[in-house]
């Protein structure tokens, strides 16, 4: 007796269609990123009020400034996930390349007197070169050793900035950019919409670059390195070179984000050089879902929004009127943010973006149990 494997068309013909037209709905759901992008594009033209989410209407300068920061850090977390979620590299020094783009552009513009465009290009090249140099050293070790080396480099960079060598970094105060040194299109409240466009363009560019890299042959090697680096070596490939590519690409995207951050804030601040900044990126990635396509972006947006809005909640009259036992912890934004993060980790393992898959799995499990119960009942009544 021989058995024939049914073809794909036969399988589709014998498989009952999902109720409610699930096929068309699934095809329509594939276009949701384009719909979200369209909403983000038209957001500056909207006067829709979002009480509780934003202080003013959607298109107001204050709301656009917060949204621009959310988009910026969503993109930055997406780039960082190239290391953590795609290649399995836990770096504690990613803030260094973000700060390199910010401080290098700022310093070249103020000290050399070059226009912003040329300074930004040189600052980006400096960030790429720094990532290639330090990555080639850090990747000589693996595991916790790699994490400690990247942390050491980041701490050295943070100390260098705080010491203010030659007065070019501004020390603990940072260094602001005079308004006349920046392009006029990015200066003033009336031009906040242009800063929003820049942040949105950076997000789109980062998502495109990461998506292309992950789907490339190099991206498939990254996946193999994350799963089992020794097996990749057995196949005749050298993991070091592939990991260095991921490191440099992530550092390049971070340096570009630092330049966008310079435009949004009008200066360079030492907070961008600390290891706490990298830990924030780690929290963003875990919050959204490490290794997923949209998770790091969603985590970065949620974390940045919560970081700003919870600060306003902590200083509100509502919190001030509570008993001391509640007022003291709730008046600390970091306590609120940490509590929120712990709740998400416990209630949504795998991140926010894995919630739909968990819901679908639960529904399939419930449907399977119901089918099994129905089958058992039918067998009981059959003589």
PDB file of C-alpha atoms in Angstrom, residues 129-369:
ATOM      1  CA  UNK A 129      34.680  54.510  13.088  1.00  0.00           C
ATOM      2  CA  UNK A 130      34.328  54.341  16.880  1.00  0.00           C
ATOM      3  CA  UNK A 131      31.891  51.430  16.650  1.00  0.00           C
ATOM      4  CA  UNK A 132      34.212  49.563  14.275  1.00  0.00           C
ATOM      5  CA  UNK A 133      37.261  50.156  16.486  1.00  0.00           C
ATOM      6  CA  UNK A 134      35.700  49.288  19.836  1.00  0.00           C
ATOM      7  CA  UNK A 135      33.617  46.490  18.367  1.00  0.00           C
ATOM      8  CA  UNK A 136      36.706  44.806  16.938  1.00  0.00           C
ATOM      9  CA  UNK A 137      38.179  44.796  20.450  1.00  0.00           C
ATOM     10  CA  UNK A 138      35.029  43.912  22.416  1.00  0.00           C
ATOM     11  CA  UNK A 139      34.117  40.963  20.209  1.00  0.00           C
ATOM     12  CA  UNK A 140      37.409  39.221  20.977  1.00  0.00           C
ATOM     13  CA  UNK A 141      35.598  37.907  24.048  1.00  0.00           C
ATOM     14  CA  UNK A 142      32.082  36.526  24.392  1.00  0.00           C
ATOM     15  CA  UNK A 143      29.338  36.189  26.952  1.00  0.00           C
ATOM     16  CA  UNK A 144      29.639  38.202  30.145  1.00  0.00           C
ATOM     17  CA  UNK A 145      33.169  39.217  29.153  1.00  0.00           C
ATOM     18  CA  UNK A 146      31.801  41.021  26.102  1.00  0.00           C
ATOM     19  CA  UNK A 147      29.223  42.816  28.257  1.00  0.00           C
ATOM     20  CA  UNK A 148      31.867  43.951  30.741  1.00  0.00           C
ATOM     21  CA  UNK A 149      34.212  45.229  28.017  1.00  0.00           C
ATOM     22  CA  UNK A 150      31.456  47.285  26.412  1.00  0.00           C
ATOM     23  CA  UNK A 151      30.525  48.638  29.849  1.00  0.00           C
ATOM     24  CA  UNK A 152      34.147  49.628  30.473  1.00  0.00           C
ATOM     25  CA  UNK A 153      34.346  51.524  27.188  1.00  0.00           C
ATOM     26  CA  UNK A 154      31.063  53.302  27.931  1.00  0.00           C
ATOM     27  CA  UNK A 155      32.215  54.292  31.410  1.00  0.00           C
ATOM     28  CA  UNK A 156      35.467  55.645  29.979  1.00  0.00           C
ATOM     29  CA  UNK A 157      33.501  57.745  27.511  1.00  0.00           C
ATOM     30  CA  UNK A 158      31.199  59.040  30.245  1.00  0.00           C
ATOM     31  CA  UNK A 159      34.151  60.024  32.441  1.00  0.00           C
ATOM     32  CA  UNK A 160      35.829  61.748  29.497  1.00  0.00           C
ATOM     33  CA  UNK A 161      32.718  63.829  28.843  1.00  0.00           C
ATOM     34  CA  UNK A 162      32.274  64.774  32.509  1.00  0.00           C
ATOM     35  CA  UNK A 163      35.943  65.857  32.833  1.00  0.00           C
ATOM     36  CA  UNK A 164      35.387  68.365  29.999  1.00  0.00           C
ATOM     37  CA  UNK A 165      38.819  68.175  28.314  1.00  0.00           C
ATOM     38  CA  UNK A 166      39.672  71.521  26.728  1.00  0.00           C
ATOM     39  CA  UNK A 167      36.196  72.815  27.522  1.00  0.00           C
ATOM     40  CA  UNK A 168      34.681  71.129  24.475  1.00  0.00           C
ATOM     41  CA  UNK A 169      32.049  68.926  26.170  1.00  0.00           C
ATOM     42  CA  UNK A 170      30.647  71.276  28.799  1.00  0.00           C
ATOM     43  CA  UNK A 171      31.178  68.787  31.619  1.00  0.00           C
ATOM     44  CA  UNK A 172      28.172  67.994  33.778  1.00  0.00           C
ATOM     45  CA  UNK A 173      26.191  70.883  32.297  1.00  0.00           C
ATOM     46  CA  UNK A 174      26.504  69.712  28.734  1.00  0.00           C
ATOM     47  CA  UNK A 175      26.868  72.110  25.852  1.00  0.00           C
ATOM     48  CA  UNK A 176      24.014  73.856  24.099  1.00  0.00           C
ATOM     49  CA  UNK A 177      24.074  74.830  20.441  1.00  0.00           C
ATOM     50  CA  UNK A 178      23.459  78.506  19.656  1.00  0.00           C
ATOM     51  CA  UNK A 179      20.306  78.895  17.620  1.00  0.00           C
ATOM     52  CA  UNK A 180      22.160  80.612  14.781  1.00  0.00           C
ATOM     53  CA  UNK A 181      24.351  77.521  14.288  1.00  0.00           C
ATOM     54  CA  UNK A 182      21.403  75.240  13.498  1.00  0.00           C
ATOM     55  CA  UNK A 183      19.324  75.311  10.312  1.00  0.00           C
ATOM     56  CA  UNK A 184      16.534  77.862  10.649  1.00  0.00           C
ATOM     57  CA  UNK A 185      13.957  75.196   9.759  1.00  0.00           C
ATOM     58  CA  UNK A 186      14.691  73.401  13.050  1.00  0.00           C
ATOM     59  CA  UNK A 187      14.728  76.371  15.433  1.00  0.00           C
ATOM     60  CA  UNK A 188      11.734  77.747  17.301  1.00  0.00           C
ATOM     61  CA  UNK A 189       8.406  76.420  18.522  1.00  0.00           C
ATOM     62  CA  UNK A 190       6.798  77.089  15.173  1.00  0.00           C
ATOM     63  CA  UNK A 191       9.207  74.600  13.573  1.00  0.00           C
ATOM     64  CA  UNK A 192       8.526  71.753  16.006  1.00  0.00           C
ATOM     65  CA  UNK A 193       6.686  69.956  13.219  1.00  0.00           C
ATOM     66  CA  UNK A 194       9.935  69.802  11.215  1.00  0.00           C
ATOM     67  CA  UNK A 195      11.684  68.131  14.149  1.00  0.00           C
ATOM     68  CA  UNK A 196       8.822  65.660  14.268  1.00  0.00           C
ATOM     69  CA  UNK A 197       9.316  64.890  10.579  1.00  0.00           C
ATOM     70  CA  UNK A 198      13.029  64.296  11.174  1.00  0.00           C
ATOM     71  CA  UNK A 199      12.309  61.862  14.031  1.00  0.00           C
ATOM     72  CA  UNK A 200       9.711  60.036  11.923  1.00  0.00           C
ATOM     73  CA  UNK A 201      12.128  59.781   8.994  1.00  0.00           C
ATOM     74  CA  UNK A 202      14.796  58.369  11.323  1.00  0.00           C
ATOM     75  CA  UNK A 203      12.351  55.755  12.587  1.00  0.00           C
ATOM     76  CA  UNK A 204      11.359  54.698   9.068  1.00  0.00           C
ATOM     77  CA  UNK A 205      15.003  54.526   7.983  1.00  0.00           C
ATOM     78  CA  UNK A 206      15.964  52.426  11.006  1.00  0.00           C
ATOM     79  CA  UNK A 207      13.063  50.003  10.545  1.00  0.00           C
ATOM     80  CA  UNK A 208      13.918  49.605   6.860  1.00  0.00           C
ATOM     81  CA  UNK A 209      17.621  49.061   7.548  1.00  0.00           C
ATOM     82  CA  UNK A 210      16.985  46.519  10.310  1.00  0.00           C
ATOM     83  CA  UNK A 211      14.345  44.663   8.279  1.00  0.00           C
ATOM     84  CA  UNK A 212      16.653  44.458   5.260  1.00  0.00           C
ATOM     85  CA  UNK A 213      19.604  43.333   7.367  1.00  0.00           C
ATOM     86  CA  UNK A 214      17.644  40.654   9.235  1.00  0.00           C
ATOM     87  CA  UNK A 215      16.224  39.180   6.016  1.00  0.00           C
ATOM     88  CA  UNK A 216      19.610  39.150   4.288  1.00  0.00           C
ATOM     89  CA  UNK A 217      21.951  36.112   4.303  1.00  0.00           C
ATOM     90  CA  UNK A 218      23.965  37.881   7.013  1.00  0.00           C
ATOM     91  CA  UNK A 219      20.822  38.147   9.122  1.00  0.00           C
ATOM     92  CA  UNK A 220      20.268  34.422   8.896  1.00  0.00           C
ATOM     93  CA  UNK A 221      23.805  33.877  10.134  1.00  0.00           C
ATOM     94  CA  UNK A 222      23.045  36.226  13.057  1.00  0.00           C
ATOM     95  CA  UNK A 223      20.109  34.001  13.945  1.00  0.00           C
ATOM     96  CA  UNK A 224      22.375  30.972  13.857  1.00  0.00           C
ATOM     97  CA  UNK A 225      24.928  32.699  16.079  1.00  0.00           C
ATOM     98  CA  UNK A 226      22.239  33.517  18.595  1.00  0.00           C
ATOM     99  CA  UNK A 227      20.981  29.939  18.666  1.00  0.00           C
ATOM    100  CA  UNK A 228      24.321  28.102  18.585  1.00  0.00           C
ATOM    101  CA  UNK A 229      27.552  29.887  17.697  1.00  0.00           C
ATOM    102  CA  UNK A 230      29.570  26.680  17.725  1.00  0.00           C
ATOM    103  CA  UNK A 231      27.344  25.171  15.051  1.00  0.00           C
ATOM    104  CA  UNK A 232      27.991  28.196  12.836  1.00  0.00           C
ATOM    105  CA  UNK A 233      31.723  27.598  13.207  1.00  0.00           C
ATOM    106  CA  UNK A 234      31.289  23.956  12.269  1.00  0.00           C
ATOM    107  CA  UNK A 235      29.596  25.060   9.045  1.00  0.00           C
ATOM    108  CA  UNK A 236      32.814  26.849   8.087  1.00  0.00           C
ATOM    109  CA  UNK A 237      31.692  30.409   8.875  1.00  0.00           C
ATOM    110  CA  UNK A 238      33.563  32.826  11.104  1.00  0.00           C
ATOM    111  CA  UNK A 239      31.105  34.345  13.630  1.00  0.00           C
ATOM    112  CA  UNK A 240      33.460  37.200  14.546  1.00  0.00           C
ATOM    113  CA  UNK A 241      33.042  38.983  11.224  1.00  0.00           C
ATOM    114  CA  UNK A 242      29.261  38.655  11.228  1.00  0.00           C
ATOM    115  CA  UNK A 243      29.008  39.898  14.815  1.00  0.00           C
ATOM    116  CA  UNK A 244      31.213  42.869  13.942  1.00  0.00           C
ATOM    117  CA  UNK A 245      28.847  43.782  11.089  1.00  0.00           C
ATOM    118  CA  UNK A 246      25.897  43.747  13.503  1.00  0.00           C
ATOM    119  CA  UNK A 247      27.867  45.801  16.033  1.00  0.00           C
ATOM    120  CA  UNK A 248      28.888  48.459  13.493  1.00  0.00           C
ATOM    121  CA  UNK A 249      25.406  48.681  11.961  1.00  0.00           C
ATOM    122  CA  UNK A 250      23.803  49.103  15.385  1.00  0.00           C
ATOM    123  CA  UNK A 251      26.432  51.694  16.330  1.00  0.00           C
ATOM    124  CA  UNK A 252      25.862  53.595  13.079  1.00  0.00           C
ATOM    125  CA  UNK A 253      22.120  53.776  13.679  1.00  0.00           C
ATOM    126  CA  UNK A 254      22.779  54.927  17.252  1.00  0.00           C
ATOM    127  CA  UNK A 255      25.160  57.673  16.092  1.00  0.00           C
ATOM    128  CA  UNK A 256      22.565  58.864  13.582  1.00  0.00           C
ATOM    129  CA  UNK A 257      20.007  58.912  16.395  1.00  0.00           C
ATOM    130  CA  UNK A 258      22.395  61.041  18.450  1.00  0.00           C
ATOM    131  CA  UNK A 259      22.432  63.628  15.666  1.00  0.00           C
ATOM    132  CA  UNK A 260      18.625  63.685  15.590  1.00  0.00           C
ATOM    133  CA  UNK A 261      18.633  64.026  19.380  1.00  0.00           C
ATOM    134  CA  UNK A 262      20.936  67.046  19.066  1.00  0.00           C
ATOM    135  CA  UNK A 263      18.339  68.721  16.865  1.00  0.00           C
ATOM    136  CA  UNK A 264      15.450  67.839  19.183  1.00  0.00           C
ATOM    137  CA  UNK A 265      17.102  69.088  22.376  1.00  0.00           C
ATOM    138  CA  UNK A 266      19.363  71.814  20.987  1.00  0.00           C
ATOM    139  CA  UNK A 267      22.505  70.540  22.674  1.00  0.00           C
ATOM    140  CA  UNK A 268      24.542  67.636  24.025  1.00  0.00           C
ATOM    141  CA  UNK A 269      23.931  66.379  27.563  1.00  0.00           C
ATOM    142  CA  UNK A 270      26.119  63.993  29.612  1.00  0.00           C
ATOM    143  CA  UNK A 271      23.092  61.861  30.535  1.00  0.00           C
ATOM    144  CA  UNK A 272      23.309  60.375  27.039  1.00  0.00           C
ATOM    145  CA  UNK A 273      26.725  58.897  27.817  1.00  0.00           C
ATOM    146  CA  UNK A 274      25.895  56.950  30.978  1.00  0.00           C
ATOM    147  CA  UNK A 275      25.376  53.205  31.304  1.00  0.00           C
ATOM    148  CA  UNK A 276      21.924  53.983  32.725  1.00  0.00           C
ATOM    149  CA  UNK A 277      20.994  55.138  29.235  1.00  0.00           C
ATOM    150  CA  UNK A 278      21.917  51.732  27.801  1.00  0.00           C
ATOM    151  CA  UNK A 279      19.968  50.013  30.586  1.00  0.00           C
ATOM    152  CA  UNK A 280      16.961  52.087  29.543  1.00  0.00           C
ATOM    153  CA  UNK A 281      17.375  50.753  26.006  1.00  0.00           C
ATOM    154  CA  UNK A 282      17.492  47.232  27.413  1.00  0.00           C
ATOM    155  CA  UNK A 283      14.251  47.843  29.302  1.00  0.00           C
ATOM    156  CA  UNK A 284      12.634  49.210  26.119  1.00  0.00           C
ATOM    157  CA  UNK A 285      13.556  46.119  24.138  1.00  0.00           C
ATOM    158  CA  UNK A 286      12.376  43.690  26.822  1.00  0.00           C
ATOM    159  CA  UNK A 287       9.186  45.697  27.323  1.00  0.00           C
ATOM    160  CA  UNK A 288       8.220  45.506  23.663  1.00  0.00           C
ATOM    161  CA  UNK A 289       9.581  42.058  22.864  1.00  0.00           C
ATOM    162  CA  UNK A 290      13.185  41.244  22.044  1.00  0.00           C
ATOM    163  CA  UNK A 291      13.797  39.635  18.665  1.00  0.00           C
ATOM    164  CA  UNK A 292      10.448  40.701  17.191  1.00  0.00           C
ATOM    165  CA  UNK A 293       9.991  43.003  14.233  1.00  0.00           C
ATOM    166  CA  UNK A 294       7.965  45.721  15.936  1.00  0.00           C
ATOM    167  CA  UNK A 295       8.504  44.974  19.624  1.00  0.00           C
ATOM    168  CA  UNK A 296      11.596  47.154  20.312  1.00  0.00           C
ATOM    169  CA  UNK A 297       9.967  50.106  18.560  1.00  0.00           C
ATOM    170  CA  UNK A 298       6.762  49.741  20.578  1.00  0.00           C
ATOM    171  CA  UNK A 299       8.762  49.284  23.784  1.00  0.00           C
ATOM    172  CA  UNK A 300      10.815  52.410  23.101  1.00  0.00           C
ATOM    173  CA  UNK A 301       7.706  54.477  22.412  1.00  0.00           C
ATOM    174  CA  UNK A 302       5.856  53.213  25.500  1.00  0.00           C
ATOM    175  CA  UNK A 303       8.860  53.640  27.785  1.00  0.00           C
ATOM    176  CA  UNK A 304       9.573  57.198  26.622  1.00  0.00           C
ATOM    177  CA  UNK A 305       5.939  58.214  26.887  1.00  0.00           C
ATOM    178  CA  UNK A 306       5.625  56.668  30.362  1.00  0.00           C
ATOM    179  CA  UNK A 307       8.888  58.259  31.485  1.00  0.00           C
ATOM    180  CA  UNK A 308       7.526  61.729  30.691  1.00  0.00           C
ATOM    181  CA  UNK A 309       3.895  61.258  31.668  1.00  0.00           C
ATOM    182  CA  UNK A 310       4.558  59.418  34.940  1.00  0.00           C
ATOM    183  CA  UNK A 311       6.794  62.316  35.974  1.00  0.00           C
ATOM    184  CA  UNK A 312       3.800  64.634  35.604  1.00  0.00           C
ATOM    185  CA  UNK A 313       1.619  62.173  37.532  1.00  0.00           C
ATOM    186  CA  UNK A 314       4.144  61.947  40.368  1.00  0.00           C
ATOM    187  CA  UNK A 315       4.063  65.713  40.838  1.00  0.00           C
ATOM    188  CA  UNK A 316       0.294  66.080  40.525  1.00  0.00           C
ATOM    189  CA  UNK A 317      -2.043  67.338  43.252  1.00  0.00           C
ATOM    190  CA  UNK A 318      -3.717  63.921  43.343  1.00  0.00           C
ATOM    191  CA  UNK A 319      -0.520  62.232  44.538  1.00  0.00           C
ATOM    192  CA  UNK A 320       0.274  65.113  46.900  1.00  0.00           C
ATOM    193  CA  UNK A 321      -3.041  64.600  48.684  1.00  0.00           C
ATOM    194  CA  UNK A 322      -2.445  60.931  49.480  1.00  0.00           C
ATOM    195  CA  UNK A 323      -1.253  59.627  52.874  1.00  0.00           C
ATOM    196  CA  UNK A 324       2.508  59.632  53.344  1.00  0.00           C
ATOM    197  CA  UNK A 325       2.753  55.851  53.067  1.00  0.00           C
ATOM    198  CA  UNK A 326       1.470  56.131  49.483  1.00  0.00           C
ATOM    199  CA  UNK A 327       2.619  59.637  48.594  1.00  0.00           C
ATOM    200  CA  UNK A 328       6.344  58.991  49.129  1.00  0.00           C
ATOM    201  CA  UNK A 329       6.765  56.030  46.725  1.00  0.00           C
ATOM    202  CA  UNK A 330       4.222  57.284  44.181  1.00  0.00           C
ATOM    203  CA  UNK A 331       5.923  60.684  43.989  1.00  0.00           C
ATOM    204  CA  UNK A 332       9.009  58.996  42.523  1.00  0.00           C
ATOM    205  CA  UNK A 333       8.710  58.554  38.727  1.00  0.00           C
ATOM    206  CA  UNK A 334      11.309  55.779  38.694  1.00  0.00           C
ATOM    207  CA  UNK A 335       9.263  53.799  41.222  1.00  0.00           C
ATOM    208  CA  UNK A 336       6.193  54.069  39.016  1.00  0.00           C
ATOM    209  CA  UNK A 337       8.172  53.164  35.910  1.00  0.00           C
ATOM    210  CA  UNK A 338       9.837  50.202  37.617  1.00  0.00           C
ATOM    211  CA  UNK A 339       6.512  48.911  38.927  1.00  0.00           C
ATOM    212  CA  UNK A 340       5.029  49.156  35.452  1.00  0.00           C
ATOM    213  CA  UNK A 341       7.975  47.285  33.949  1.00  0.00           C
ATOM    214  CA  UNK A 342       7.821  44.472  36.528  1.00  0.00           C
ATOM    215  CA  UNK A 343       4.079  44.117  35.942  1.00  0.00           C
ATOM    216  CA  UNK A 344       4.574  43.837  32.176  1.00  0.00           C
ATOM    217  CA  UNK A 345       7.376  41.276  32.545  1.00  0.00           C
ATOM    218  CA  UNK A 346       5.256  39.056  34.795  1.00  0.00           C
ATOM    219  CA  UNK A 347       1.913  39.490  33.049  1.00  0.00           C
ATOM    220  CA  UNK A 348       3.222  39.622  29.458  1.00  0.00           C
ATOM    221  CA  UNK A 349       6.274  37.360  29.210  1.00  0.00           C
ATOM    222  CA  UNK A 350       8.030  37.926  25.914  1.00  0.00           C
ATOM    223  CA  UNK A 351       6.935  41.545  25.654  1.00  0.00           C
ATOM    224  CA  UNK A 352       3.888  43.498  24.583  1.00  0.00           C
ATOM    225  CA  UNK A 353       4.086  42.437  20.929  1.00  0.00           C
ATOM    226  CA  UNK A 354       3.826  38.743  21.824  1.00  0.00           C
ATOM    227  CA  UNK A 355       0.411  39.304  23.416  1.00  0.00           C
ATOM    228  CA  UNK A 356      -1.597  38.702  20.186  1.00  0.00           C
ATOM    229  CA  UNK A 357       0.195  35.379  19.628  1.00  0.00           C
ATOM    230  CA  UNK A 358      -0.524  34.344  23.220  1.00  0.00           C
ATOM    231  CA  UNK A 359      -4.201  35.252  22.761  1.00  0.00           C
ATOM    232  CA  UNK A 360      -4.415  33.249  19.522  1.00  0.00           C
ATOM    233  CA  UNK A 361      -2.720  30.279  21.190  1.00  0.00           C
ATOM    234  CA  UNK A 362      -5.179  30.456  24.084  1.00  0.00           C
ATOM    235  CA  UNK A 363      -8.112  30.548  21.659  1.00  0.00           C
ATOM    236  CA  UNK A 364      -6.789  27.564  19.714  1.00  0.00           C
ATOM    237  CA  UNK A 365      -6.299  25.684  22.960  1.00  0.00           C
ATOM    238  CA  UNK A 366      -9.859  26.441  24.029  1.00  0.00           C
ATOM    239  CA  UNK A 367     -11.197  25.394  20.617  1.00  0.00           C
ATOM    240  CA  UNK A 368      -9.211  22.138  20.714  1.00  0.00           C
ATOM    241  CA  UNK A 369     -10.508  21.339  24.190  1.00  0.00           C
TER     242      UNK A 369
END
